[in-house]
mmCIF file of C-alpha atoms in Angstrom:
data_model
loop_
_atom_site.group_PDB
_atom_site.id
_atom_site.type_symbol
_atom_site.label_atom_id
_atom_site.label_comp_id
_atom_site.label_asym_id
_atom_site.label_seq_id
_atom_site.Cartn_x
_atom_site.Cartn_y
_atom_site.Cartn_z
ATOM 1 C CA MET A 12 98.365 120.445 94.569
ATOM 2 C CA ARG A 13 99.241 115.384 97.126
ATOM 3 C CA THR A 14 99.978 112.687 98.797
ATOM 4 C CA HIS A 15 101.389 109.443 99.727
ATOM 5 C CA LEU A 16 105.050 110.206 99.812
ATOM 6 C CA LYS A 17 105.423 106.512 100.913
ATOM 7 C CA MET A 18 104.566 106.083 97.823
ATOM 8 C CA LEU A 19 107.838 107.064 96.855
ATOM 9 C CA LEU A 20 109.924 104.562 98.172
ATOM 10 C CA GLY A 21 110.943 101.342 96.935
ATOM 11 C CA ALA A 22 111.450 100.080 93.314
ATOM 12 C CA GLY A 23 109.791 103.017 91.521
ATOM 13 C CA LEU A 24 112.677 104.775 93.136
ATOM 14 C CA GLY A 25 116.322 105.657 91.723
ATOM 15 C CA LEU A 26 117.268 104.472 88.382
ATOM 16 C CA ALA A 27 115.055 102.629 86.659
ATOM 17 C CA VAL A 28 116.102 101.270 83.192
ATOM 18 C CA GLY A 29 113.865 100.951 80.761
ATOM 19 C CA LEU A 30 112.754 97.542 79.956
ATOM 20 C CA GLY A 31 110.603 96.402 76.541
ATOM 21 C CA ALA A 32 107.581 95.324 76.987
ATOM 22 C CA ALA A 33 109.289 92.067 77.344
ATOM 23 C CA GLY A 34 111.700 93.081 79.303
ATOM 24 C CA GLY A 35 115.206 93.109 78.294
ATOM 25 C CA ALA A 36 118.205 95.382 76.376
ATOM 26 C CA LEU A 37 117.651 99.241 75.885
ATOM 27 C CA ALA A 38 115.804 99.609 72.024
ATOM 28 C CA GLU A 39 117.522 102.047 69.812
ATOM 29 C CA VAL A 40 116.937 105.079 71.208
ATOM 30 C CA GLU A 41 118.897 108.614 70.388
ATOM 31 C CA SER A 42 120.113 108.644 73.882
ATOM 32 C CA LYS A 43 121.025 105.885 77.164
ATOM 33 C CA ASP A 44 121.209 108.902 78.851
ATOM 34 C CA PRO A 45 118.689 108.711 81.906
ATOM 35 C CA ILE A 46 115.956 110.792 81.642
ATOM 36 C CA LYS A 47 114.961 112.310 84.853
ATOM 37 C CA LEU A 48 111.674 112.865 85.410
ATOM 38 C CA THR A 49 110.403 115.123 88.869
ATOM 39 C CA LEU A 50 108.584 113.671 91.741
ATOM 40 C CA HIS A 51 106.618 116.132 93.919
ATOM 41 C CA ASP A 52 104.229 115.096 97.249
ATOM 42 C CA TRP A 53 101.000 114.632 95.504
ATOM 43 C CA THR A 54 99.526 111.732 94.214
ATOM 44 C CA GLY A 55 98.003 112.561 91.112
ATOM 45 C CA GLN A 56 101.540 113.883 90.285
ATOM 46 C CA LEU A 57 103.269 110.435 90.885
ATOM 47 C CA ILE A 58 100.746 109.338 89.286
ATOM 48 C CA THR A 59 101.096 111.530 85.980
ATOM 49 C CA THR A 60 105.053 111.006 86.113
ATOM 50 C CA LYS A 61 104.746 107.305 86.263
ATOM 51 C CA LEU A 62 102.315 107.006 83.514
ATOM 52 C CA MET A 63 105.029 109.007 81.536
ATOM 53 C CA GLY A 64 107.835 107.269 82.445
ATOM 54 C CA GLU A 65 106.692 103.908 82.459
ATOM 55 C CA VAL A 66 105.574 104.531 78.763
ATOM 56 C CA LEU A 67 108.869 105.446 77.917
ATOM 57 C CA LYS A 68 110.735 102.593 79.428
ATOM 58 C CA LYS A 69 108.206 100.604 76.896
ATOM 59 C CA ALA A 70 109.515 102.697 74.020
ATOM 60 C CA GLY A 71 113.516 101.909 74.979
ATOM 61 C CA TYR A 72 113.794 104.672 77.077
ATOM 62 C CA ASN A 73 116.541 104.860 80.378
ATOM 63 C CA VAL A 74 114.130 106.788 82.914
ATOM 64 C CA GLU A 75 115.188 108.067 86.298
ATOM 65 C CA TYR A 76 112.588 109.467 88.821
ATOM 66 C CA VAL A 77 114.034 112.563 91.050
ATOM 67 C CA GLN A 78 112.570 113.877 94.246
ATOM 68 C CA ALA A 79 112.058 117.665 93.491
ATOM 69 C CA ASP A 80 110.062 120.848 95.030
ATOM 70 C CA TYR A 81 107.557 121.762 93.016
ATOM 71 C CA ILE A 82 108.593 125.670 92.260
ATOM 72 C CA ALA A 83 112.543 125.116 92.928
ATOM 73 C CA GLN A 84 112.637 122.366 90.795
ATOM 74 C CA PHE A 85 112.560 125.167 87.635
ATOM 75 C CA ALA A 86 116.275 125.598 88.415
ATOM 76 C CA GLY A 87 117.363 122.091 87.603
ATOM 77 C CA LEU A 88 115.381 122.260 84.410
ATOM 78 C CA LYS A 89 117.038 125.485 83.434
ATOM 79 C CA THR A 90 120.736 123.862 83.849
ATOM 80 C CA GLY A 91 119.284 120.280 82.627
ATOM 81 C CA ASP A 92 120.163 118.683 85.702
ATOM 82 C CA LEU A 93 116.688 118.072 85.927
ATOM 83 C CA HIS A 94 114.696 116.800 82.064
ATOM 84 C CA VAL A 95 110.923 116.716 82.549
ATOM 85 C CA ALA A 96 108.475 118.261 84.837
ATOM 86 C CA MET A 97 104.423 116.388 84.174
ATOM 87 C CA GLU A 98 102.678 118.753 86.113
ATOM 88 C CA ILE A 99 102.934 122.564 86.188
ATOM 89 C CA TRP A 100 99.263 123.720 87.727
ATOM 90 C CA GLU A 101 98.251 127.225 86.090
ATOM 91 C CA THR A 102 96.202 127.875 89.635
ATOM 92 C CA THR A 103 99.912 127.794 91.514
ATOM 93 C CA GLY A 104 102.748 127.018 88.890
ATOM 94 C CA ARG A 105 102.003 129.852 86.350
ATOM 95 C CA GLU A 106 104.659 132.490 87.331
ATOM 96 C CA ALA A 107 107.314 130.270 87.649
ATOM 97 C CA MET A 108 106.938 128.206 84.895
ATOM 98 C CA ASP A 109 106.486 131.908 82.375
ATOM 99 C CA GLU A 110 109.622 132.768 84.031
ATOM 100 C CA ALA A 111 111.802 130.152 83.148
ATOM 101 C CA THR A 112 110.371 129.664 79.733
ATOM 102 C CA ALA A 113 110.892 133.093 78.810
ATOM 103 C CA THR A 114 114.752 132.119 79.576
ATOM 104 C CA GLY A 115 114.388 129.610 76.621
ATOM 105 C CA LYS A 116 116.231 127.161 79.059
ATOM 106 C CA VAL A 117 112.731 125.590 79.669
ATOM 107 C CA GLU A 118 110.300 124.623 77.104
ATOM 108 C CA ASN A 119 106.327 124.476 77.948
ATOM 109 C CA LEU A 120 105.046 121.197 76.183
ATOM 110 C CA GLY A 121 101.615 121.558 76.540
ATOM 111 C CA GLU A 122 98.314 120.782 78.242
ATOM 112 C CA THR A 123 98.392 117.692 80.002
ATOM 113 C CA GLY A 124 94.352 116.998 79.239
ATOM 114 C CA MET A 125 93.752 118.159 82.667
ATOM 115 C CA GLN A 126 91.799 121.243 83.770
ATOM 116 C CA ALA A 127 93.110 122.684 87.438
ATOM 117 C CA ILE A 128 90.910 124.394 90.486
ATOM 118 C CA GLU A 129 92.567 125.249 93.456
ATOM 119 C CA GLU A 130 90.833 127.476 95.873
ATOM 120 C CA TRP A 131 89.461 127.928 99.394
ATOM 121 C CA TRP A 132 86.384 124.683 99.834
ATOM 122 C CA TYR A 133 84.110 124.497 102.447
ATOM 123 C CA PRO A 134 81.633 121.585 103.338
ATOM 124 C CA ALA A 135 77.898 122.130 102.384
ATOM 125 C CA TYR A 136 76.579 122.069 106.529
ATOM 126 C CA MET A 137 78.912 125.020 107.181
ATOM 127 C CA LYS A 138 76.739 127.140 104.640
ATOM 128 C CA GLU A 139 73.918 126.471 106.921
ATOM 129 C CA LYS A 140 76.216 128.694 109.677
ATOM 130 C CA CYS A 141 77.295 130.595 106.555
ATOM 131 C CA PRO A 142 74.264 131.800 104.120
ATOM 132 C CA GLY A 143 76.438 134.184 102.429
ATOM 133 C CA LEU A 144 78.473 132.161 101.024
ATOM 134 C CA PRO A 145 79.983 131.380 98.592
ATOM 135 C CA ASP A 146 80.418 134.984 97.864
ATOM 136 C CA TRP A 147 84.137 135.583 99.714
ATOM 137 C CA GLN A 148 82.489 138.815 101.589
ATOM 138 C CA ALA A 149 80.345 136.515 103.797
ATOM 139 C CA LEU A 150 83.901 135.140 104.654
ATOM 140 C CA ASN A 151 84.320 137.876 107.439
ATOM 141 C CA ASP A 152 80.286 137.570 108.574
ATOM 142 C CA CYS A 153 81.223 134.066 109.759
ATOM 143 C CA ALA A 154 84.568 133.445 110.626
ATOM 144 C CA GLU A 155 83.327 133.129 114.281
ATOM 145 C CA ALA A 156 81.759 129.818 112.842
ATOM 146 C CA PHE A 157 85.051 129.161 110.946
ATOM 147 C CA SER A 158 87.251 129.537 114.279
ATOM 148 C CA THR A 159 88.711 126.936 116.293
ATOM 149 C CA PRO A 160 90.158 127.277 119.836
ATOM 150 C CA GLU A 161 93.721 128.367 119.034
ATOM 151 C CA THR A 162 92.097 130.782 116.028
ATOM 152 C CA ALA A 163 89.005 132.139 117.730
ATOM 153 C CA PRO A 164 87.363 135.006 116.861
ATOM 154 C CA ASN A 165 89.398 134.750 113.934
ATOM 155 C CA GLY A 166 88.431 132.127 111.457
ATOM 156 C CA ARG A 167 90.795 129.234 110.591
ATOM 157 C CA TYR A 168 91.683 128.530 106.830
ATOM 158 C CA LEU A 169 93.787 125.427 106.435
ATOM 159 C CA GLY A 170 96.147 126.052 103.455
ATOM 160 C CA GLY A 171 98.860 123.259 101.318
ATOM 161 C CA PRO A 172 101.912 122.190 102.048
ATOM 162 C CA VAL A 173 103.750 126.078 101.590
ATOM 163 C CA THR A 174 106.349 124.782 98.498
ATOM 164 C CA TRP A 175 102.658 124.463 96.422
ATOM 165 C CA GLY A 176 102.781 128.333 96.161
ATOM 166 C CA GLY A 177 99.595 129.531 95.902
ATOM 167 C CA PHE A 178 99.863 133.030 97.899
ATOM 168 C CA ASP A 179 97.009 132.203 100.614
ATOM 169 C CA ASP A 180 98.604 134.750 103.222
ATOM 170 C CA GLU A 181 98.763 137.363 100.804
ATOM 171 C CA ARG A 182 95.645 136.948 100.066
ATOM 172 C CA ALA A 183 93.886 136.744 102.959
ATOM 173 C CA GLU A 184 95.533 139.850 104.020
ATOM 174 C CA ALA A 185 94.982 141.834 100.451
ATOM 175 C CA LEU A 186 90.818 141.105 101.044
ATOM 176 C CA GLU A 187 91.235 141.937 105.055
ATOM 177 C CA LEU A 188 90.240 138.663 105.736
ATOM 178 C CA ASP A 189 89.951 137.926 109.389
ATOM 179 C CA TYR A 190 91.157 134.787 109.447
ATOM 180 C CA GLU A 191 94.615 132.950 110.337
ATOM 181 C CA VAL A 192 96.260 131.009 107.558
ATOM 182 C CA VAL A 193 97.682 127.938 109.268
ATOM 183 C CA HIS A 194 99.345 125.248 106.434
ATOM 184 C CA ALA A 195 99.135 121.742 106.543
ATOM 185 C CA GLY A 196 102.453 119.452 106.581
ATOM 186 C CA THR A 197 101.471 117.225 103.557
ATOM 187 C CA ASP A 198 98.833 116.470 101.222
ATOM 188 C CA ALA A 199 97.677 113.466 103.292
ATOM 189 C CA ALA A 200 97.740 115.537 106.614
ATOM 190 C CA LEU A 201 95.202 117.561 104.609
ATOM 191 C CA PHE A 202 92.565 116.257 103.313
ATOM 192 C CA ALA A 203 93.234 113.531 106.832
ATOM 193 C CA GLU A 204 92.006 116.707 108.617
ATOM 194 C CA LEU A 205 88.971 117.147 106.183
ATOM 195 C CA GLU A 206 87.979 113.679 106.545
ATOM 196 C CA SER A 207 88.160 114.078 110.483
ATOM 197 C CA ALA A 208 86.027 117.495 110.207
ATOM 198 C CA TYR A 209 83.017 116.115 107.721
ATOM 199 C CA GLN A 210 82.505 112.960 109.845
ATOM 200 C CA ARG A 211 81.884 115.029 112.445
ATOM 201 C CA LYS A 212 80.227 118.323 111.140
ATOM 202 C CA ALA A 213 83.051 119.965 112.353
ATOM 203 C CA PRO A 214 83.916 123.478 111.089
ATOM 204 C CA ILE A 215 86.341 123.485 108.355
ATOM 205 C CA LEU A 216 87.316 125.988 105.415
ATOM 206 C CA LEU A 217 90.734 124.464 103.861
ATOM 207 C CA TRP A 218 92.676 124.598 100.421
ATOM 208 C CA VAL A 219 90.884 121.820 97.792
ATOM 209 C CA TYR A 220 91.567 120.966 94.302
ATOM 210 C CA ALA A 221 90.576 119.128 91.212
ATOM 211 C CA PRO A 222 91.507 116.803 89.599
ATOM 212 C CA HIS A 223 90.656 114.863 93.280
ATOM 213 C CA TRP A 224 88.625 112.756 94.882
ATOM 214 C CA ALA A 225 87.776 115.048 97.251
ATOM 215 C CA PRO A 226 85.009 117.375 95.719
ATOM 216 C CA ILE A 227 83.603 114.670 94.021
ATOM 217 C CA LYS A 228 83.186 112.215 97.852
ATOM 218 C CA TYR A 229 82.211 115.260 99.561
ATOM 219 C CA GLU A 230 79.550 117.894 99.070
ATOM 220 C CA GLY A 231 80.807 121.314 98.959
ATOM 221 C CA GLU A 232 81.503 124.726 96.748
ATOM 222 C CA TRP A 233 84.295 126.651 96.415
ATOM 223 C CA VAL A 234 84.812 130.196 97.714
ATOM 224 C CA GLU A 235 84.464 132.725 94.654
ATOM 225 C CA PHE A 236 86.274 135.517 94.894
ATOM 226 C CA PRO A 237 87.421 138.541 92.564
ATOM 227 C CA LYS A 238 87.845 136.563 89.637
ATOM 228 C CA TYR A 239 91.695 136.697 89.257
ATOM 229 C CA THR A 240 92.997 138.298 86.275
ATOM 230 C CA ALA A 241 97.349 138.806 85.900
ATOM 231 C CA GLU A 242 96.747 142.314 87.408
ATOM 232 C CA CYS A 243 95.385 141.030 90.320
ATOM 233 C CA TYR A 244 99.023 139.236 91.041
ATOM 234 C CA GLY A 245 101.092 142.192 89.474
ATOM 235 C CA ASP A 246 99.574 145.510 89.770
ATOM 236 C CA PRO A 247 98.952 146.140 93.470
ATOM 237 C CA ALA A 248 96.522 149.256 92.223
ATOM 238 C CA TRP A 249 93.908 147.155 90.641
ATOM 239 C CA GLY A 250 91.157 145.758 92.787
ATOM 240 C CA ASP A 251 89.476 146.585 96.118
ATOM 241 C CA ASN A 252 92.484 146.875 97.706
ATOM 242 C CA PRO A 253 94.736 149.587 95.870
ATOM 243 C CA ASP A 254 97.671 148.825 98.326
ATOM 244 C CA MET A 255 98.375 145.126 97.876
ATOM 245 C CA ALA A 256 98.129 142.649 95.207
ATOM 246 C CA TYR A 257 96.518 138.985 95.256
ATOM 247 C CA ASP A 258 93.208 140.277 96.297
ATOM 248 C CA CYS A 259 91.230 138.057 93.762
ATOM 249 C CA GLY A 260 91.156 134.225 93.171
ATOM 250 C CA LYS A 261 93.033 131.829 92.032
ATOM 251 C CA PRO A 262 93.426 131.204 88.177
ATOM 252 C CA ARG A 263 92.307 128.052 86.813
ATOM 253 C CA GLY A 264 92.786 126.543 83.479
ATOM 254 C CA PRO A 265 95.399 123.501 82.107
ATOM 255 C CA ILE A 266 97.799 121.775 84.259
ATOM 256 C CA TRP A 267 101.079 121.567 81.595
ATOM 257 C CA LYS A 268 104.002 119.689 80.983
ATOM 258 C CA VAL A 269 107.250 121.467 80.935
ATOM 259 C CA SER A 270 110.983 119.852 79.928
ATOM 260 C CA TRP A 271 114.993 121.603 79.443
ATOM 261 C CA ALA A 272 114.973 122.927 76.185
ATOM 262 C CA GLY A 273 117.706 120.071 75.734
ATOM 263 C CA VAL A 274 115.357 117.317 75.489
ATOM 264 C CA LYS A 275 114.170 117.691 71.922
ATOM 265 C CA ASP A 276 117.388 117.569 70.675
ATOM 266 C CA LYS A 277 118.607 114.922 72.941
ATOM 267 C CA TRP A 278 115.930 112.711 73.379
ATOM 268 C CA PRO A 279 113.623 113.820 69.691
ATOM 269 C CA GLY A 280 111.228 110.964 70.103
ATOM 270 C CA ALA A 281 110.570 110.826 74.103
ATOM 271 C CA TYR A 282 110.085 114.263 73.752
ATOM 272 C CA ALA A 283 107.290 113.370 70.980
ATOM 273 C CA ALA A 284 105.980 111.278 73.198
ATOM 274 C CA ILE A 285 105.889 113.642 76.336
ATOM 275 C CA LYS A 286 103.782 116.572 74.182
ATOM 276 C CA ALA A 287 101.047 113.520 73.055
ATOM 277 C CA PHE A 288 100.805 112.436 76.569
ATOM 278 C CA LYS A 289 97.003 113.264 77.381
ATOM 279 C CA VAL A 290 94.427 111.920 80.003
ATOM 280 C CA SER A 291 90.950 113.509 81.392
ATOM 281 C CA ASN A 292 90.093 114.665 85.021
ATOM 282 C CA GLU A 293 87.960 111.680 85.052
ATOM 283 C CA GLU A 294 90.723 109.499 84.724
ATOM 284 C CA MET A 295 93.024 111.249 86.911
ATOM 285 C CA GLY A 296 90.383 111.669 89.516
ATOM 286 C CA ALA A 297 89.910 107.396 89.578
ATOM 287 C CA MET A 298 93.159 106.555 89.579
ATOM 288 C CA VAL A 299 94.054 109.285 92.679
ATOM 289 C CA ALA A 300 90.857 107.951 94.569
ATOM 290 C CA ALA A 301 92.046 104.665 93.644
ATOM 291 C CA VAL A 302 94.843 104.958 95.709
ATOM 292 C CA ASP A 303 94.158 107.650 98.216
ATOM 293 C CA LEU A 304 90.923 106.043 99.280
ATOM 294 C CA ASP A 305 91.212 102.229 98.675
ATOM 295 C CA GLY A 306 94.532 101.896 99.257
ATOM 296 C CA LYS A 307 95.810 100.423 96.161
ATOM 297 C CA ASP A 308 99.549 100.400 95.525
ATOM 298 C CA LEU A 309 100.352 103.563 93.247
ATOM 299 C CA ASP A 310 102.596 101.444 91.085
ATOM 300 C CA GLY A 311 100.311 98.406 90.358
ATOM 301 C CA VAL A 312 96.922 101.621 89.562
ATOM 302 C CA VAL A 313 99.272 102.924 87.105
ATOM 303 C CA ALA A 314 100.704 99.427 85.869
ATOM 304 C CA ASP A 315 96.578 98.334 85.747
ATOM 305 C CA TRP A 316 96.085 101.742 83.067
ATOM 306 C CA ILE A 317 98.984 101.028 81.054
ATOM 307 C CA ALA A 318 97.547 97.486 80.683
ATOM 308 C CA LYS A 319 94.093 98.599 79.855
ATOM 309 C CA ASN A 320 95.376 101.775 77.601
ATOM 310 C CA GLU A 321 97.630 100.335 75.087
ATOM 311 C CA ALA A 322 96.006 101.802 71.789
ATOM 312 C CA THR A 323 95.620 105.241 73.872
ATOM 313 C CA TRP A 324 99.665 105.317 74.611
ATOM 314 C CA SER A 325 101.070 103.444 71.824
ATOM 315 C CA GLY A 326 99.812 106.592 70.190
ATOM 316 C CA TRP A 327 102.366 108.228 72.296
ATOM 317 C CA ILE A 328 105.644 106.473 71.246
ATOM 318 C CA LYS A 329 104.733 105.499 67.973
#
């Protein structure tokens, strides 16, 4: 699921009045009330949201970016206090999304075009110390190889911020893994630790996701857990542990867009544009790398994509 909260500070935050391509007054739109798009705590989501928001501005809409928790945002989407969330990952957000859409107050607006993987990951050099990988059953044989002074003799797994969900604590317990789950405070801290460990060839096992630059920049593999099924999460009797759920890997699949159900009636043009939005894993990976690795300004990266892809986004708002 993520980095650079400082990117949220500045001109892009707060109420952003929609300007046309040449700047100026609002175009003729269905409502001049602001469309509230949620921002979270990882770079890709900020980019996705800003891409959509800036395109909506070009269509004349009034856009407001609102900081919100990834899972807790569904409460605001149900009430209409929030309007659009541009990244709900099949890997971690599907349960919350399905619960919200089942109420009829939130609508699934389809796939973003990106396909999500989020799973336990290790650098290739760790396979020398644990040749049974990527099979998850090798993890306990190699727990000491993945340990730190604070966790020894247990291994250490570095999870994402707790707000990302993902059930890593439950997974470790259900599969009886001799590992302590430690949660990084931020996306930036998660990948800073990977960078440091990789340079030193130090042991590390952590949450890595795609689309992202990390699995492109660093050679490594995702752990292969028992394949996810809905029964694994919902029925303790399923799987290796008959008494506990989450004894499997995380789901994989699309990254979705969702909205307050009232968006289609209040802003039908924006609704159609959001449904039409599509970017690829490759496009997103390049933009995240430009921000996180090259140090480019996030809003500048968004503006550059918009400048070079008018033929694409103009079709969203036609």
